[in-house]
Amino acid sequence: MNYLNPDLYNALAAQYVLGTLRGPARRRFSRLIMQHSAISEAVNSWELYLNSLGEQLPDVAPDNDVWRKIEQRLGFIQAQKIASQVEPAPTSKFEPSNVVRIPEKKPRLWQALAGLASAAAVVLAVLLVQMQPAPISEVTQIAVINNQQADLLWSIEITDEEIAVRATKALQAKQGVDYELWIVPEDGNAPVSLGLLPKDGASTLVKPLVFEQINIAALAVSLEPLGGSPNGSPTEVLFTGKLVIL
Amino acid sequence: MKQDPMLSLLSATAQGDKAAFAKLYQASSKQLYAVSLKMLKRKELAEEALQEAYVRIWHNASQYRAGKGTVLTWMISIARYRALDILRYHSVRKEEPLTDNEVGVQTSSEPMTETQQGLLEKCMGALDVQQRQAIHLAYFNGMSHHEVTAHLDLPLGTIKSWIRRGLLSLQRCLKL
């Protein structure tokens, strides 16, 4: 088929934006969008017109929780922070016993030392709280992503609610690209994006419902332009890893 | 020409301004959620699409160009693609049948200030009722050809041709 015929690619662009172009034809067309600027312009024009339809729907307010999850997903706030805010108890346990026992007439030096000691206790308590894993839910599955030399690049822990990912020092992330994590369904369906992997340190990904609903053959990592896959399919698969149930 | 009210928020977002991004969310999330909820029907799926859309909007804010329509149209486009993806993965379809009232979307309640909207409205209005209805079902409810066919209880070939011819008439009318 000659995709560079304007009548054809315009018609396909319309069905792509409308959503009636599906399956392998949709995947093929999304590759063509990346390859040919005329096709990508046709898609843009249809997006511009058809999606103004969406503005006609009456507003529906999402739950407040959704914004918190977006902030969490983008790393603006961390799950652990929320957990430690909920449990400020340990600090108050140390403080009073240190402070109360100091006789009032002791020299200032003692007071200063006591102050330091209680400050240290507070620091210690905070550290202890931070070192404990967030008591949200248990890890039920794990996966590791290795490169071809078997270096561990990312470790992935899956709980009932979320996916915790950590990049290791072995990862030499390239500039100007992102790494995206995918579910590879066992039934041969298209991969499902789980979100962007951290290039250093740790991050938390939202666990989509589909995670529990399908059989997963493997997890895959793809190389993507900044911001992730432009079309919902992995651009270049770099690595895969098996899920292990604990 | 009137300045797009969301443009300054989006350009600040592109510079990494989290407060502007929060305001952009406040200003637009109700509209994006309406679009994804209408397509996905289930609250948890619609929320998932919304989250994914805003993650992408944060990362891709700098890629918006004036030629891509209003900022809101551009964001709706992102949200709709996420919702279409989710529809693909969850072949689970909404259980309750849609009423015909749901299909006929009210177009006159909001004043149309943008030229694209005005032109689209005019061109959609010029379509056959059947073509318009089939396109509305695909657009707002994210239905495939097969699903529109089942919904309207007509042969697949008929539906495909209504949608194809409807889009072609739109294309001519919009001069794309």
Coordinates of C-alpha atoms in Angstrom, one line a residue:
Chain A
M1 CA 0.0 0.0 0.0
N2 CA 1.3 3.5 -0.8
Y3 CA 0.9 5.3 2.5
L4 CA 2.3 8.5 0.9
N5 CA -0.9 9.0 -1.1
P6 CA -2.5 12.1 0.7
D7 CA -6.1 10.7 0.3
L8 CA -5.1 7.5 2.0
Y9 CA -3.0 9.0 4.8
N10 CA -5.6 11.7 5.5
A11 CA -8.3 9.1 5.8
L12 CA -6.1 6.9 8.1
A13 CA -5.1 10.0 10.2
A14 CA -8.7 10.7 10.8
Q15 CA -9.5 7.2 11.9
Y16 CA -6.3 7.2 14.0
V17 CA -7.4 10.3 15.9
L18 CA -11.0 9.1 16.2
G19 CA -9.7 5.8 17.5
T20 CA -11.4 3.5 15.0
L21 CA -8.0 2.5 13.5
R22 CA -7.0 -0.4 15.8
G23 CA -4.7 -3.4 16.2
P24 CA -1.7 -3.9 13.9
A25 CA -2.9 -1.2 11.5
R26 CA -2.8 1.4 14.3
R27 CA 0.7 0.3 15.3
R28 CA 1.9 0.5 11.7
F29 CA 0.4 4.0 11.3
S30 CA 1.9 5.3 14.5
R31 CA 5.3 4.3 13.1
L32 CA 4.5 6.2 9.8
I33 CA 3.7 9.3 11.9
M34 CA 7.2 9.3 13.2
Q35 CA 8.7 8.7 9.8
H36 CA 6.8 11.2 7.6
S37 CA 6.2 14.8 8.5
A38 CA 3.3 15.1 6.0
I39 CA 1.5 12.3 7.9
S40 CA 2.3 13.8 11.3
E41 CA 0.9 17.1 10.1
A42 CA -2.3 15.4 8.9
V43 CA -2.7 13.8 12.3
N44 CA -2.1 17.2 14.0
S45 CA -4.8 18.8 11.9
W46 CA -7.3 16.1 12.8
E47 CA -6.3 16.3 16.5
L48 CA -6.9 20.0 16.5
Y49 CA -10.4 19.7 15.0
L50 CA -11.8 16.5 16.4
N51 CA -10.5 17.1 19.9
S52 CA -12.4 20.4 20.2
L53 CA -15.4 18.1 20.3
G54 CA -14.1 17.0 23.7
E55 CA -14.5 20.5 25.1
Q56 CA -18.2 20.3 24.6
L57 CA -18.7 17.7 27.4
P58 CA -19.9 19.0 30.7
D59 CA -17.2 19.2 33.4
V60 CA -16.7 16.3 35.8
A61 CA -14.5 16.9 38.8
P62 CA -12.0 14.0 39.6
D63 CA -11.4 13.0 43.2
N64 CA -8.7 15.0 45.0
D65 CA -6.7 11.8 45.4
V66 CA -5.9 11.8 41.7
W67 CA -3.8 15.0 42.0
R68 CA -1.8 13.5 44.9
K69 CA -1.1 10.4 42.8
I70 CA 0.1 12.5 39.9
E71 CA 2.5 14.4 42.3
Q72 CA 3.7 11.2 43.7
R73 CA 4.2 9.7 40.3
L74 CA 6.3 12.7 39.1
G75 CA 8.3 12.5 42.3
F76 CA 7.1 15.9 43.7
I77 CA 6.1 14.1 46.9
Q78 CA 7.3 10.7 48.2
A79 CA 5.3 7.9 49.5
Q80 CA 7.6 7.6 52.5
K81 CA 7.2 11.2 53.5
I82 CA 3.5 10.6 53.8
A83 CA 4.1 7.6 55.9
S84 CA 6.4 9.4 58.3
Q85 CA 4.1 12.3 58.6
V86 CA 1.4 9.9 59.8
E87 CA 3.7 8.5 62.6
P88 CA 5.5 11.3 64.4
A89 CA 5.4 9.2 67.7
P90 CA 9.0 8.1 68.0
T91 CA 10.5 11.6 68.5
S92 CA 8.2 12.4 71.4
K93 CA 9.2 9.2 73.1
F94 CA 12.8 10.2 73.5
E95 CA 12.6 13.9 74.2
P96 CA 10.8 14.2 77.5
S97 CA 12.9 11.7 79.4
N98 CA 16.1 13.6 78.6
V99 CA 14.8 17.0 79.2
V100 CA 12.8 16.5 82.4
R101 CA 15.6 14.9 84.4
I102 CA 18.1 17.8 84.2
P103 CA 18.2 19.6 87.5
E104 CA 17.5 23.3 87.1
K105 CA 20.7 24.6 88.7
K106 CA 23.2 22.6 86.5
P107 CA 25.7 24.7 84.7
R108 CA 24.8 25.8 81.2
L109 CA 27.3 23.3 79.7
W110 CA 25.1 20.4 80.9
Q111 CA 22.1 22.0 79.5
A112 CA 23.8 22.4 76.2
L113 CA 25.0 18.8 76.2
A114 CA 21.6 17.6 77.2
G115 CA 20.2 19.7 74.4
L116 CA 22.6 18.1 72.0
A117 CA 21.8 14.6 73.3
S118 CA 18.1 15.1 72.8
A119 CA 18.7 16.6 69.4
A120 CA 20.8 13.5 68.5
A121 CA 17.9 11.4 69.8
V122 CA 15.5 13.2 67.5
V123 CA 17.9 12.8 64.6
L124 CA 18.3 9.1 65.4
A125 CA 14.5 8.6 65.7
V126 CA 13.9 10.3 62.4
L127 CA 16.6 8.2 60.8
L128 CA 15.1 5.0 62.2
V129 CA 11.7 6.0 60.9
Q130 CA 13.2 6.7 57.5
M131 CA 15.2 3.5 57.4
Q132 CA 12.2 1.4 58.0
P133 CA 10.4 0.5 54.8
A134 CA 7.2 2.3 54.4
P135 CA 4.6 0.1 56.2
I136 CA 2.1 0.3 53.3
S137 CA 2.0 -3.2 52.0
E138 CA 4.1 -6.2 51.5
V139 CA 6.2 -6.9 48.4
T140 CA 4.6 -9.7 46.5
Q141 CA 6.6 -9.9 43.4
I142 CA 10.1 -8.7 42.3
A143 CA 11.9 -8.4 39.0
V144 CA 15.4 -7.3 38.1
I145 CA 16.5 -5.8 34.8
N146 CA 20.0 -6.7 33.7
N147 CA 21.9 -5.6 30.6
Q148 CA 23.6 -8.0 28.2
Q149 CA 26.7 -8.2 30.5
A150 CA 24.4 -9.3 33.3
D151 CA 24.9 -6.0 35.3
L152 CA 21.9 -5.2 37.4
L153 CA 20.4 -1.9 36.2
W154 CA 17.1 -1.6 37.9
S155 CA 15.5 -3.6 40.7
I156 CA 11.7 -3.6 40.8
E157 CA 9.5 -4.5 43.8
I158 CA 5.7 -4.9 43.4
T159 CA 3.3 -4.5 46.3
D160 CA -0.4 -4.7 46.3
E161 CA -0.6 -1.0 45.5
E162 CA 2.5 0.2 43.7
I163 CA 5.7 -0.6 41.9
A164 CA 8.9 0.6 43.6
V165 CA 11.8 0.9 41.2
R166 CA 15.5 1.7 42.0
A167 CA 18.2 2.4 39.5
T168 CA 21.6 1.0 40.4
K169 CA 25.1 2.5 40.0
A170 CA 25.7 0.2 37.1
L171 CA 23.2 2.2 35.0
Q172 CA 24.8 4.6 32.7
A173 CA 21.8 6.6 31.6
K174 CA 22.1 8.4 28.3
Q175 CA 21.4 12.1 28.1
G176 CA 18.2 13.3 26.3
V177 CA 16.4 10.0 26.4
D178 CA 14.1 8.2 28.8
Y179 CA 13.7 4.6 29.8
E180 CA 10.1 3.2 30.0
L181 CA 8.9 0.1 31.7
W182 CA 6.3 -2.2 30.1
I183 CA 4.3 -5.3 30.8
V184 CA 4.6 -7.9 28.1
P185 CA 1.3 -9.8 28.1
E186 CA 1.5 -13.5 27.7
D187 CA -1.4 -13.6 25.2
G188 CA 0.7 -11.7 22.6
N189 CA -1.3 -8.4 23.0
A190 CA 0.5 -5.1 22.8
P191 CA 2.8 -4.1 25.7
V192 CA 1.3 -2.0 28.5
S193 CA 3.3 1.0 29.7
L194 CA 4.0 1.2 33.4
G195 CA 5.7 4.5 33.2
L196 CA 9.2 6.0 33.1
L197 CA 12.1 4.4 35.0
P198 CA 14.3 6.6 37.2
K199 CA 17.8 7.3 35.8
D200 CA 19.2 7.4 39.3
G201 CA 17.8 6.8 42.7
A202 CA 14.3 5.4 43.3
S203 CA 10.8 6.2 42.2
T204 CA 7.3 4.8 42.6
L205 CA 5.1 3.9 39.7
V206 CA 1.4 3.5 39.9
K207 CA 0.3 -0.1 39.5
P208 CA -2.3 -0.3 36.8
L209 CA -5.3 -2.5 37.3
V210 CA -4.3 -4.6 34.3
F211 CA -1.4 -5.9 36.3
E212 CA -3.6 -8.3 38.2
Q213 CA -5.9 -9.0 35.3
I214 CA -3.6 -10.5 32.7
N215 CA -0.9 -13.1 32.6
I216 CA 2.5 -11.3 32.3
A217 CA 5.2 -13.0 30.2
A218 CA 7.9 -10.5 31.2
L219 CA 8.7 -6.9 31.9
A220 CA 10.5 -4.9 29.3
V221 CA 12.5 -1.7 29.2
S222 CA 12.5 0.5 26.1
L223 CA 14.5 3.5 25.0
E224 CA 12.2 6.5 24.4
P225 CA 12.4 10.2 23.6
L226 CA 12.1 12.4 26.7
G227 CA 8.7 12.0 28.2
G228 CA 8.2 8.5 27.1
S229 CA 6.8 6.7 24.1
P230 CA 5.0 9.2 21.8
N231 CA 2.5 6.7 20.6
G232 CA 1.8 4.2 23.3
S233 CA 4.1 1.4 22.0
P234 CA 7.7 0.8 22.9
T235 CA 10.1 2.5 20.5
E236 CA 13.1 0.3 21.0
V237 CA 13.1 -2.6 23.5
L238 CA 16.5 -2.8 25.3
F239 CA 16.0 -5.3 28.1
T240 CA 13.5 -7.7 29.5
G241 CA 13.2 -9.3 32.9
K242 CA 11.0 -12.0 34.5
L243 CA 8.6 -11.4 37.3
V244 CA 9.2 -13.6 40.4
I245 CA 6.4 -14.2 42.8
L246 CA 7.5 -14.3 46.4
Chain B
M1 CA -7.1 37.8 19.2
K2 CA -7.8 36.6 22.7
Q3 CA -4.9 35.0 24.5
D4 CA -5.4 31.4 25.4
P5 CA -5.8 31.5 29.3
M6 CA -3.9 28.2 29.8
L7 CA -1.0 29.2 27.7
S8 CA 1.0 31.0 30.4
L9 CA 0.4 28.1 32.8
L10 CA 1.6 25.6 30.2
S11 CA 4.7 27.6 29.3
A12 CA 5.6 28.0 33.0
T13 CA 5.0 24.2 33.4
A14 CA 7.5 23.7 30.6
Q15 CA 10.1 25.6 32.7
G16 CA 9.5 23.2 35.6
D17 CA 7.2 25.4 37.6
K18 CA 5.2 23.0 39.8
A19 CA 2.8 25.6 41.1
A20 CA 1.8 26.6 37.5
F21 CA 1.3 22.9 36.7
A22 CA -1.0 22.6 39.7
K23 CA -3.0 25.5 38.5
L24 CA -3.1 24.1 35.0
Y25 CA -4.5 20.9 36.5
Q26 CA -7.1 22.8 38.4
A27 CA -8.1 24.6 35.3
S28 CA -8.3 21.6 33.0
S29 CA -8.7 18.4 34.9
K30 CA -12.5 18.5 35.0
Q31 CA -12.7 18.7 31.2
L32 CA -10.1 16.0 30.7
Y33 CA -11.8 13.7 33.3
A34 CA -15.1 14.2 31.6
V35 CA -13.6 13.0 28.3
S36 CA -11.9 9.9 29.8
L37 CA -14.8 9.0 32.0
K38 CA -17.2 9.1 29.1
M39 CA -14.9 6.8 27.1
L40 CA -13.9 4.4 29.9
K41 CA -17.1 4.5 32.0
R42 CA -15.3 3.0 35.0
K43 CA -14.0 5.5 37.6
E44 CA -10.8 3.7 38.3
L45 CA -9.9 3.4 34.7
A46 CA -10.8 7.0 33.9
E47 CA -8.6 8.1 36.9
E48 CA -5.7 6.1 35.6
A49 CA -6.0 7.7 32.1
L50 CA -6.1 11.1 33.8
Q51 CA -3.0 10.4 35.8
E52 CA -1.1 9.2 32.8
A53 CA -2.2 12.1 30.8
Y54 CA -0.9 14.7 33.3
V55 CA 2.4 12.8 33.7
R56 CA 2.8 13.2 29.9
I57 CA 1.6 16.8 29.9
W58 CA 4.3 17.6 32.6
H59 CA 7.0 16.0 30.5
N60 CA 5.9 17.2 27.1
A61 CA 4.7 20.7 28.0
S62 CA 7.5 22.3 25.9
Q63 CA 6.3 20.4 22.8
Y64 CA 3.1 22.3 22.5
R65 CA 2.9 24.6 19.5
A66 CA 0.4 27.2 18.7
G67 CA -0.6 25.3 15.5
K68 CA -1.8 22.4 17.7
G69 CA -5.0 24.2 18.7
T70 CA -5.8 25.6 22.1
V71 CA -3.9 24.3 25.1
L72 CA -7.1 22.5 26.2
T73 CA -7.6 20.8 22.9
W74 CA -4.0 19.6 23.0
M75 CA -4.4 18.2 26.5
I76 CA -7.6 16.5 25.6
S77 CA -5.8 14.9 22.7
I78 CA -3.2 13.5 25.1
A79 CA -5.9 12.3 27.5
R80 CA -7.9 10.6 24.7
Y81 CA -4.9 8.7 23.5
R82 CA -4.3 7.4 27.0
A83 CA -7.9 6.4 27.3
L84 CA -7.8 4.6 23.9
D85 CA -4.8 2.7 25.1
I86 CA -6.5 1.7 28.2
L87 CA -9.6 0.6 26.2
R88 CA -7.3 -1.6 24.1
Y89 CA -5.9 -3.3 27.2
H90 CA -9.2 -3.8 28.9
S91 CA -11.3 -5.3 26.2
V92 CA -13.8 -5.2 29.0
R93 CA -16.6 -3.0 27.7
K94 CA -19.0 -1.0 29.6
E95 CA -21.9 -3.2 30.7
E96 CA -24.7 -0.7 30.5
P97 CA -26.0 0.1 27.1
L98 CA -25.9 3.7 26.1
T99 CA -29.1 5.6 25.5
D100 CA -29.6 7.5 22.3
N101 CA -29.8 10.7 24.4
E102 CA -26.2 10.1 25.4
V103 CA -25.2 10.0 21.8
G104 CA -26.7 13.4 20.8
V105 CA -24.2 15.7 22.5
Q106 CA -25.3 19.1 23.3
T107 CA -23.3 21.5 21.2
S108 CA -25.0 24.8 21.8
S109 CA -24.6 25.2 25.5
E110 CA -21.1 26.6 25.5
P111 CA -20.2 29.7 23.5
M112 CA -17.7 28.9 20.8
T113 CA -15.0 31.4 20.8
E114 CA -12.3 29.4 19.0
T115 CA -12.4 29.3 15.2
Q116 CA -11.7 25.6 15.0
Q117 CA -14.6 24.8 17.2
G118 CA -16.9 27.0 15.2
L119 CA -15.8 25.5 12.0
L120 CA -16.0 22.0 13.3
E121 CA -19.5 22.6 14.6
K122 CA -20.6 23.9 11.2
C123 CA -19.1 20.9 9.4
M124 CA -20.4 18.3 11.8
G125 CA -23.8 19.9 11.4
A126 CA -23.6 19.5 7.6
L127 CA -23.1 15.7 7.9
D128 CA -25.9 13.1 7.6
V129 CA -27.5 12.4 10.9
Q130 CA -26.3 8.8 10.7
Q131 CA -22.7 9.7 9.9
R132 CA -22.6 12.2 12.7
Q133 CA -24.1 9.7 15.2
A134 CA -21.5 7.1 14.2
I135 CA -18.6 9.5 14.6
H136 CA -20.0 10.7 17.9
L137 CA -20.1 7.2 19.2
A138 CA -16.5 6.5 18.2
Y139 CA -15.3 9.9 19.5
F140 CA -17.0 10.2 22.8
N141 CA -17.4 6.6 23.8
G142 CA -14.2 5.3 22.2
M143 CA -16.1 2.7 20.3
S144 CA -14.6 0.6 17.6
H145 CA -16.3 -0.1 14.3
H146 CA -17.5 -3.4 15.7
E147 CA -18.9 -1.8 18.8
V148 CA -20.7 1.0 16.9
T149 CA -22.1 -1.8 14.7
A150 CA -23.4 -3.7 17.7
H151 CA -24.8 -0.5 19.3
L152 CA -26.7 0.6 16.2
D153 CA -27.6 -3.0 15.2
L154 CA -26.5 -2.4 11.6
P155 CA -24.0 -4.3 9.3
L156 CA -20.3 -3.6 9.8
G157 CA -19.9 -2.5 6.2
T158 CA -22.6 0.1 6.7
I159 CA -21.0 1.5 9.8
K160 CA -17.5 1.5 8.3
S161 CA -18.7 3.4 5.3
W162 CA -20.7 6.0 7.3
I163 CA -17.6 6.8 9.4
R164 CA -15.3 6.8 6.4
R165 CA -17.6 9.0 4.3
G166 CA -18.4 11.2 7.3
L167 CA -14.8 11.8 7.9
L168 CA -14.2 12.5 4.2
S169 CA -17.0 15.1 4.2
L170 CA -15.5 16.7 7.3
Q171 CA -12.1 16.8 5.7
R172 CA -13.5 18.6 2.7
C173 CA -15.5 21.0 4.8
L174 CA -12.6 21.7 7.1
K175 CA -10.3 22.0 4.1
L176 CA -7.7 19.7 5.6

